[in-house]
Amino acid sequence: MTDTTRTLVNFNGRIVMIGFGSIGQGVLPLLRRHIGLAPENIVIINPDPGPEPIAAEYDAAYIAEGLTIDNYRELLSRYLRAGDFLLNLSVDVSSVDLVRYAHEVGALYLDTCIEPWLGSYVDDNLTPSQRSNYALREEMLATRRELGDGPAAVITHGANPGLVNHFVKVALQDIARDLGHPLPEGQGQKDWSRLARDLGVCTIHIAERDTQRSRTPKDVDEFINTWSIDGFYSEGLQPAELGWGTHEKALPADGARHGFGADAAIYLERPGAATQVRTWTPQAGPIHGFLITHNESISLPDYLTCHEHGQVAYRPTVHYAYHPCDSAVLSLHELAGRGWEMQSRKRLIVEEVIDGMDELGVLLAGHDRNAYWYGSQLTIEEARQLAPHNNATSLQVTVAVLAGLVWAIENPAAGIVEPEELDHERILEISEPYLGRVTGAYTDWTPLTGRGTLFREDLDLDDPWQFHNVRVV
Ligand code: NAD
């Protein structure tokens, strides 16, 4: 286990960070603490000059400019050389274009989600499938096939996607151990997918409950969140997306397949911010979360698929079930009522959080012990003690960025990799000191618990874990 002071790896190149919002500001102290770097070797490129004093606190050079499709090559060419690290923590900048550029230059790369250029998420000339994370991932996978070997480019490595992909492997091992099931000998895709199949895991929720709050309640015409409001807005207005498991009996009436690519996931013809699902976390108990699209809902079911005789024999249903902080729930409610027109004011709460916890983990269901949640319970007080410029939500992300960055420096020729392809033990060893209580818990809760008595609901009583039962609206 690493501690929270030690240098984890030395890096001779320069880190060029794109974007300096909640995640960029939160990761900077961790970079200074854990990466052996020359003082002049951090450069931040961010269009908003506001956070420059935080960059100065950590001796980082600050370039107050934004990347666009027209200027990004010229702008990056001023700072990025072979052997450097391009750390993309921005919104509205194309991940695929930056991955290509880093590959060309010979620089390492990491991002926390696959972003398109500004506006694509809400471009109504595009179909829901074209606006999906599924399509963005397919574009990235095609880029990987085209570019082949090259410098490490770790894509989608924050908390979720990122940490949670690794939590799934630990949860599978825990369930196997507790059921007396043999553990796989290897650590490859086939080993993990067979283990999930043999344990009977049919559904995986990324189950998150954020209870952080500010003393100042949400005002009318204001959007509050504990991380990027622009990022949450964009993904909330993408179609709801989920990995579609082989145990599911019927596609939802508003569900559709993409008709191209890996086919591990479907989308719903409605925004994730208007789609709710039932889930469970240890502290909160049963909750309703939003089915916001995320890359892990697509990469995990793809990774955990078993094929037999060229056919898909097993795949779990996988989706996010996100209960954001209470003020964000109210903000989403107001936003939906306004026909998805963003409120005039946005408030990202970091320093002003007075209490609360981010409980973020994975709920694996359908096996002989019913359901098992494994993840991080991090309070705001713990987060503040561990690192400046973070709240509980951002710290779960920023430590995963740090861990992914260390992994890329240690594996510099890995090419383009998704979280499933990293060494989960190395990532968790680096991350755990920053995650508060990391724990697992079984539950006998199912989406049928407490239902079917007060109202005549259309439930599938034979299989509690049908998506039909999980879905609220
Ligand atoms: P934020 O909104 O707080 O900050 C985004 C930053 O990008 C801002 O500093 C903004 O000025 C900058 N930016 C905007 N346009 C730019 C441009 N054209 N060129 C350069 N910079 C530009 O967002 P955040 O909370 O810091 O999140 C950053 C990214 O990380 C987002 O893509 C978000 O979706 C993602 N994220 C991932 C996870 C995860 O767990 N995987 C969690 C949180 C955030």
XYZ file of C-alpha atoms and ligand atoms in Angstrom:
517
model
C 0.000 0.000 0.000
C 1.373 3.435 -0.912
C 1.026 6.315 1.498
C -0.141 9.843 0.796
C 3.298 11.447 0.767
C 5.633 9.247 -1.216
C 6.933 9.843 -4.769
C 5.393 7.050 -6.823
C 7.331 7.512 -10.033
C 9.822 9.921 -11.586
C 8.966 11.545 -14.885
C 11.515 13.407 -16.998
C 9.032 14.887 -19.450
C 6.541 17.688 -19.087
C 2.888 17.251 -18.111
C 0.651 19.391 -20.328
C -2.768 19.567 -18.714
C -5.762 20.611 -20.818
C -8.646 22.050 -18.760
C -8.401 23.218 -15.169
C -11.833 22.796 -13.601
C -12.831 20.695 -10.588
C -10.744 17.689 -11.662
C -7.695 19.598 -12.931
C -7.512 21.729 -9.789
C -7.970 18.661 -7.592
C -5.304 16.574 -9.304
C -2.578 19.233 -9.343
C -1.642 18.831 -5.625
C -1.493 15.047 -6.131
C 0.831 15.411 -9.137
C 3.188 17.607 -7.157
C 3.084 15.202 -4.208
C 3.507 11.879 -6.020
C 5.264 12.440 -9.360
C 8.973 13.206 -9.326
C 8.987 16.166 -11.759
C 11.131 19.222 -12.415
C 9.334 22.327 -11.051
C 8.948 23.873 -14.525
C 7.438 20.709 -15.988
C 3.723 21.324 -15.501
C 1.912 23.467 -18.078
C -1.839 24.101 -17.882
C -3.847 25.218 -20.908
C -7.291 26.498 -19.944
C -9.364 29.271 -21.527
C -10.644 30.714 -18.240
C -7.984 32.837 -16.466
C -9.918 32.582 -13.131
C -8.134 29.613 -11.531
C -4.600 30.827 -12.361
C -3.777 31.519 -8.660
C -4.272 27.805 -7.869
C -1.844 26.904 -10.666
C 0.642 29.435 -9.264
C 0.364 27.860 -5.807
C 1.889 24.695 -7.346
C 4.386 26.420 -9.679
C 2.516 25.388 -12.812
C 2.758 27.545 -15.938
C -0.673 28.780 -17.019
C -1.696 29.468 -20.597
C -5.122 31.126 -20.746
C -6.215 29.770 -24.108
C -8.785 27.255 -25.290
C -8.334 24.424 -27.789
C -10.536 24.405 -30.865
C -10.700 22.116 -33.852
C -8.802 24.799 -35.801
C -6.038 25.728 -33.351
C -5.316 22.625 -31.262
C -2.376 21.329 -33.292
C -0.577 24.665 -33.383
C -1.311 25.412 -29.714
C -0.174 21.989 -28.500
C 2.940 22.071 -30.722
C 4.217 24.989 -28.612
C 4.342 22.849 -25.443
C 4.160 19.113 -26.174
C 7.218 17.073 -27.230
C 8.069 13.378 -27.543
C 8.230 11.822 -24.072
C 5.800 14.359 -22.528
C 2.362 13.621 -21.061
C -0.860 15.070 -22.459
C -3.380 15.036 -19.609
C -6.819 15.872 -20.950
C -9.183 17.076 -18.203
C -11.280 19.427 -20.295
C -14.815 19.460 -21.583
C -15.719 20.076 -25.258
C -12.317 19.040 -26.672
C -12.183 15.935 -28.878
C -10.462 13.051 -27.100
C -9.940 11.185 -30.368
C -8.137 14.158 -31.946
C -5.928 14.585 -28.864
C -5.124 10.837 -28.750
C -4.086 11.013 -32.414
C -1.973 14.088 -31.806
C -0.215 12.544 -28.772
C 0.465 9.394 -30.823
C 1.968 11.454 -33.654
C 4.209 13.414 -31.288
C 5.183 10.388 -29.173
C 3.596 11.639 -25.945
C 1.697 9.665 -23.291
C -2.005 10.485 -22.839
C -4.852 10.129 -20.331
C -8.448 11.347 -20.188
C -11.452 10.644 -17.942
C -14.131 10.389 -20.613
C -14.323 10.407 -24.402
C -15.383 13.946 -25.291
C -16.336 15.267 -28.729
C -15.731 18.868 -29.869
C -18.077 21.526 -28.460
C -21.764 21.134 -29.222
C -21.913 17.560 -30.546
C -23.691 16.161 -27.492
C -26.709 18.380 -28.056
C -26.598 18.701 -31.861
C -30.137 17.860 -32.972
C -28.950 17.157 -36.523
C -27.425 13.957 -35.131
C -29.436 10.837 -34.289
C -29.493 9.620 -30.652
C -27.159 6.796 -31.700
C -24.698 9.298 -33.215
C -24.808 11.345 -29.986
C -24.154 8.296 -27.816
C -21.088 7.255 -25.829
C -21.326 3.998 -27.749
C -20.540 5.874 -30.992
C -17.715 7.829 -29.319
C -16.187 4.594 -28.017
C -16.479 2.929 -31.434
C -14.642 5.889 -32.972
C -11.898 5.509 -30.353
C -11.663 1.736 -30.970
C -11.391 2.352 -34.731
C -8.605 4.854 -34.020
C -6.838 2.194 -31.941
C -7.083 -0.330 -34.797
C -5.734 2.250 -37.232
C -2.861 3.530 -35.073
C -1.763 0.163 -33.672
C 1.136 0.132 -31.226
C 2.329 3.374 -29.754
C 2.710 5.440 -26.616
C 0.358 4.614 -23.759
C -2.988 6.404 -24.070
C -5.216 5.581 -21.105
C -8.769 6.474 -22.003
C -11.725 7.048 -19.650
C -9.789 6.698 -16.405
C -11.480 8.700 -13.643
C -13.714 7.311 -10.895
C -16.458 6.134 -13.191
C -15.425 5.229 -15.758
C -12.102 4.174 -14.250
C -11.968 3.039 -10.636
C -15.311 1.253 -10.809
C -14.065 -0.948 -13.658
C -11.380 -2.187 -11.238
C -13.891 -2.521 -8.382
C -15.818 -5.036 -10.516
C -12.802 -7.365 -10.568
C -12.361 -7.160 -6.789
C -16.090 -7.739 -6.267
C -15.991 -10.824 -8.506
C -13.069 -12.197 -6.508
C -14.846 -11.492 -3.195
C -18.044 -13.221 -4.306
C -16.084 -16.213 -5.616
C -14.189 -16.507 -2.329
C -17.392 -16.243 -0.258
C -19.171 -18.866 -2.377
C -16.217 -21.235 -2.315
C -15.843 -20.872 -6.079
C -12.333 -21.354 -7.545
C -10.566 -18.188 -8.633
C -9.305 -17.980 -12.223
C -5.643 -18.677 -12.745
C -5.116 -15.823 -15.181
C -6.108 -12.160 -15.285
C -7.199 -11.963 -18.921
C -10.546 -11.029 -20.493
C -11.611 -14.680 -20.757
C -10.810 -15.319 -17.079
C -12.927 -12.422 -15.825
C -15.846 -12.973 -18.186
C -16.019 -16.690 -17.327
C -15.865 -15.928 -13.630
C -18.774 -13.453 -13.921
C -20.752 -16.014 -15.941
C -20.016 -18.938 -13.610
C -21.008 -16.914 -10.542
C -24.333 -16.055 -12.207
C -23.828 -12.263 -12.188
C -26.551 -10.983 -14.495
C -26.646 -7.281 -13.604
C -24.049 -4.712 -12.557
C -25.048 -1.262 -11.351
C -22.549 1.525 -10.882
C -24.400 2.570 -7.723
C -23.557 6.026 -6.388
C -25.117 8.206 -3.706
C -23.645 11.660 -3.084
C -24.922 13.361 0.080
C -22.633 16.422 0.074
C -24.365 19.738 0.610
C -23.769 23.432 1.003
C -25.122 25.690 3.734
C -26.660 27.854 0.983
C -29.558 25.983 -0.632
C -30.177 25.924 -4.345
C -31.723 29.120 -5.644
C -34.325 29.297 -8.398
C -32.645 29.312 -11.846
C -29.414 27.833 -10.491
C -27.673 24.466 -11.179
C -25.589 23.018 -8.347
C -23.265 20.033 -8.541
C -20.173 18.576 -6.859
C -18.298 18.221 -10.178
C -18.546 19.631 -13.706
C -21.965 21.122 -14.363
C -21.216 21.357 -18.086
C -20.052 17.736 -18.111
C -23.124 16.531 -16.234
C -25.439 18.533 -18.499
C -23.885 17.068 -21.656
C -23.988 13.451 -20.534
C -27.442 13.908 -18.982
C -28.778 15.001 -22.370
C -27.227 12.117 -24.240
C -29.556 9.134 -24.592
C -29.633 6.766 -21.608
C -27.294 3.856 -22.443
C -26.761 0.476 -20.887
C -24.928 -2.758 -21.515
C -27.613 -5.233 -22.501
C -27.369 -8.595 -20.749
C -28.166 -12.030 -22.134
C -30.652 -12.671 -19.289
C -32.949 -9.835 -20.405
C -36.238 -11.136 -21.825
C -37.337 -8.152 -23.918
C -35.868 -4.927 -25.260
C -37.596 -1.897 -23.656
C -40.278 -0.331 -25.870
C -38.093 2.762 -26.272
C -34.844 0.773 -26.548
C -32.752 0.342 -29.688
C -29.585 -1.332 -30.847
C -26.995 0.734 -32.692
C -26.616 -1.628 -35.633
C -22.834 -1.256 -35.822
C -19.808 -2.038 -33.674
C -19.479 -4.358 -30.676
C -23.249 -4.473 -29.971
C -22.710 -4.865 -26.195
C -25.006 -1.942 -25.337
C -28.340 -0.409 -26.268
C -29.737 3.103 -25.910
C -33.120 4.426 -24.876
C -34.905 7.099 -26.868
C -34.815 9.501 -23.909
C -32.187 11.456 -22.024
C -30.435 9.805 -19.102
C -31.330 12.833 -16.969
C -35.001 11.850 -17.382
C -34.510 8.111 -16.831
C -34.497 6.654 -13.323
C -33.569 3.235 -12.009
C -33.698 1.453 -8.659
C -30.455 0.539 -6.944
C -28.847 0.050 -3.532
C -25.783 1.279 -1.660
C -24.773 0.240 1.890
C -25.164 3.661 3.567
C -28.174 4.911 1.652
C -30.051 1.613 1.256
C -32.538 1.487 -1.638
C -32.467 4.596 -3.835
C -33.559 5.894 -7.214
C -30.662 6.929 -9.425
C -30.423 8.471 -12.877
C -29.420 6.218 -15.745
C -26.805 8.606 -17.080
C -24.753 7.232 -19.962
C -21.121 6.413 -19.206
C -18.333 4.600 -20.990
C -18.139 1.844 -18.352
C -21.740 0.853 -19.183
C -20.411 -0.095 -22.608
C -16.814 -1.243 -22.072
C -17.580 -3.476 -19.058
C -20.329 -5.570 -20.708
C -18.160 -5.825 -23.810
C -15.217 -7.028 -21.695
C -17.350 -9.459 -19.666
C -18.936 -11.101 -22.730
C -18.377 -14.864 -23.213
C -18.584 -16.229 -26.725
C -19.352 -19.834 -27.630
C -19.251 -21.103 -31.222
C -19.053 -17.523 -32.474
C -22.211 -16.498 -30.602
C -22.643 -14.348 -27.504
C -23.291 -16.858 -24.715
C -23.123 -14.558 -21.705
C -23.117 -10.839 -21.000
C -24.314 -8.880 -17.955
C -26.589 -5.837 -18.051
C -24.479 -2.875 -16.874
C -25.524 0.695 -16.156
C -25.002 3.717 -13.996
C -27.522 4.458 -11.241
C -26.516 7.907 -10.006
C -28.118 9.748 -7.144
C -26.185 13.021 -7.268
C -26.159 15.468 -4.349
C -29.661 16.587 -3.368
C -29.196 20.065 -4.858
C -28.251 18.468 -8.188
C -31.459 16.394 -8.134
C -33.443 19.619 -7.668
C -31.363 21.247 -10.409
C -32.167 18.397 -12.830
C -35.860 18.642 -11.967
C -35.844 22.355 -12.727
C -33.775 21.796 -15.892
C -36.234 19.206 -17.253
C -39.122 21.586 -16.562
C -37.344 24.298 -18.568
C -37.207 22.013 -21.614
C -33.488 21.321 -20.922
C -32.455 24.948 -21.252
C -29.554 25.444 -18.830
C -30.183 27.649 -15.794
C -28.561 31.071 -15.924
C -26.305 30.385 -12.909
C -24.076 27.390 -12.123
C -22.545 26.648 -8.699
C -19.886 23.974 -8.327
C -19.590 23.220 -4.605
C -16.102 22.325 -3.342
C -14.897 24.599 -0.525
C -18.467 25.382 0.587
C -19.503 21.752 1.208
C -20.408 21.476 4.918
C -20.949 17.728 5.232
C -21.773 14.546 3.341
C -20.215 11.570 1.632
C -19.740 10.230 -1.862
C -20.557 6.544 -1.768
C -19.445 5.127 -5.117
C -19.294 1.454 -5.956
C -20.509 -1.444 -8.044
C -23.500 -3.649 -7.219
C -23.132 -7.136 -8.706
C -26.402 -9.073 -8.660
C -27.964 -12.388 -9.585
C -25.500 -14.757 -7.856
C -26.187 -17.110 -4.945
C -25.750 -14.353 -2.339
C -28.203 -12.114 -4.287
C -26.275 -8.841 -4.561
C -22.894 -7.466 -3.444
C -21.791 -3.818 -3.410
C -18.094 -2.971 -3.402
C -16.691 0.536 -3.415
C -15.545 3.706 -1.688
C -17.291 5.655 1.071
C -15.463 8.950 1.286
C -16.652 11.827 3.479
C -15.934 15.484 2.824
C -13.966 15.655 6.088
C -11.691 12.782 5.016
C -11.273 14.256 1.530
C -10.186 17.611 3.016
C -7.666 15.952 5.296
C -6.217 13.992 2.389
C -5.821 16.650 -0.300
C -6.496 20.362 -0.854
C -8.790 21.696 -3.620
C -10.978 18.570 -3.576
C -14.373 17.475 -2.343
C -15.253 13.796 -1.861
C -16.472 13.403 -5.454
C -13.461 14.977 -7.098
C -10.933 13.104 -4.945
C -12.316 9.738 -6.094
C -11.676 10.968 -9.641
C -8.357 12.741 -9.158
C -6.669 9.824 -7.408
C -7.757 7.582 -10.284
C -6.230 10.096 -12.710
C -3.006 9.994 -10.675
C -3.020 6.172 -10.650
C -3.680 5.967 -14.408
C -0.909 8.466 -15.061
C 1.558 6.443 -12.974
C 0.508 3.270 -14.800
C 1.073 4.936 -18.196
C 4.555 6.135 -17.143
C 5.336 2.586 -15.973
C 3.931 1.070 -19.206
C 4.920 3.709 -21.786
C 4.430 1.554 -24.898
C 0.988 0.165 -24.023
C -0.884 1.904 -26.884
C -4.537 2.920 -26.449
C -6.026 1.113 -23.447
C -9.363 1.045 -21.633
C -9.483 0.677 -17.816
C -10.189 -3.074 -18.046
C -6.759 -3.526 -19.663
C -4.809 -1.926 -16.802
C -3.405 -3.785 -13.801
C -6.264 -3.299 -11.332
C -4.119 -4.198 -8.335
C -1.569 -1.479 -9.132
C -4.324 1.115 -9.674
C -6.102 0.260 -6.425
C -2.852 0.164 -4.458
C -2.239 3.786 -5.465
C -5.859 4.903 -5.062
C -6.971 3.281 -1.821
C -5.248 5.630 0.637
C -7.420 8.407 -0.840
C -10.754 6.584 -0.970
C -11.888 6.668 2.673
C -13.519 3.404 3.660
C -13.210 0.837 0.885
C -15.642 -1.927 1.674
C -17.966 -4.639 0.414
C -21.488 -5.499 1.613
C -24.068 -8.117 0.678
C -27.766 -7.266 0.581
C -31.005 -9.158 0.125
C -32.567 -6.090 -1.490
C -33.883 -6.525 -5.047
C -35.816 -4.144 -7.299
C -38.971 -5.999 -6.207
C -38.454 -5.201 -2.512
C -41.445 -3.303 -1.113
C -43.383 -3.348 -4.356
C -46.538 -4.995 -5.617
C -48.693 -4.450 -2.532
C -49.823 -0.814 -2.635
C -50.083 -0.491 -6.395
C -50.848 -2.904 -9.152
C -47.475 -2.812 -10.872
C -46.486 -4.765 -13.947
C -43.594 -6.746 -12.433
C -41.606 -9.760 -13.549
C -41.765 -11.862 -10.393
C -39.748 -14.732 -11.865
C -36.552 -12.716 -12.224
C -36.080 -9.689 -9.969
C -33.069 -8.472 -11.966
C -34.877 -7.911 -15.245
C -34.207 -4.312 -16.352
C -37.996 -3.998 -16.591
C -38.146 -4.260 -12.758
C -35.118 -2.033 -12.191
C -36.432 0.856 -14.258
C -38.563 3.572 -12.620
C -39.208 5.918 -15.566
P -15.176 21.402 -15.220
O -16.354 21.872 -15.986
O -15.063 21.773 -13.785
O -13.855 21.867 -15.957
C -13.701 21.687 -17.342
C -12.527 22.526 -17.759
O -12.383 22.443 -19.183
C -12.700 23.989 -17.407
O -11.543 24.439 -16.749
C -12.861 24.663 -18.750
O -12.350 25.978 -18.772
C -12.033 23.738 -19.628
N -12.329 23.902 -21.060
C -13.529 24.175 -21.632
N -13.369 24.323 -22.957
C -12.043 24.142 -23.210
C -11.261 24.213 -24.385
N -11.851 24.471 -25.564
N -9.933 24.024 -24.288
C -9.354 23.749 -23.081
N -10.056 23.677 -21.930
C -11.376 23.878 -21.998
O -15.089 19.835 -15.413
P -14.415 18.748 -14.448
O -15.353 18.396 -13.370
O -13.042 19.208 -14.115
O -14.368 17.529 -15.460
C -13.400 17.491 -16.492
C -13.676 16.289 -17.390
O -13.605 15.105 -16.604
C -15.062 16.287 -18.029
O -14.951 15.739 -19.303
C -15.858 15.355 -17.149
O -16.931 14.735 -17.820
C -14.804 14.354 -16.768
N -15.086 13.702 -15.493
C -14.929 12.364 -15.442
C -15.162 11.710 -14.255
C -14.940 10.237 -14.136
O -15.106 9.728 -13.036
N -14.547 9.519 -15.152
C -15.595 12.416 -13.138
C -15.715 13.795 -13.222
C -15.447 14.433 -14.417
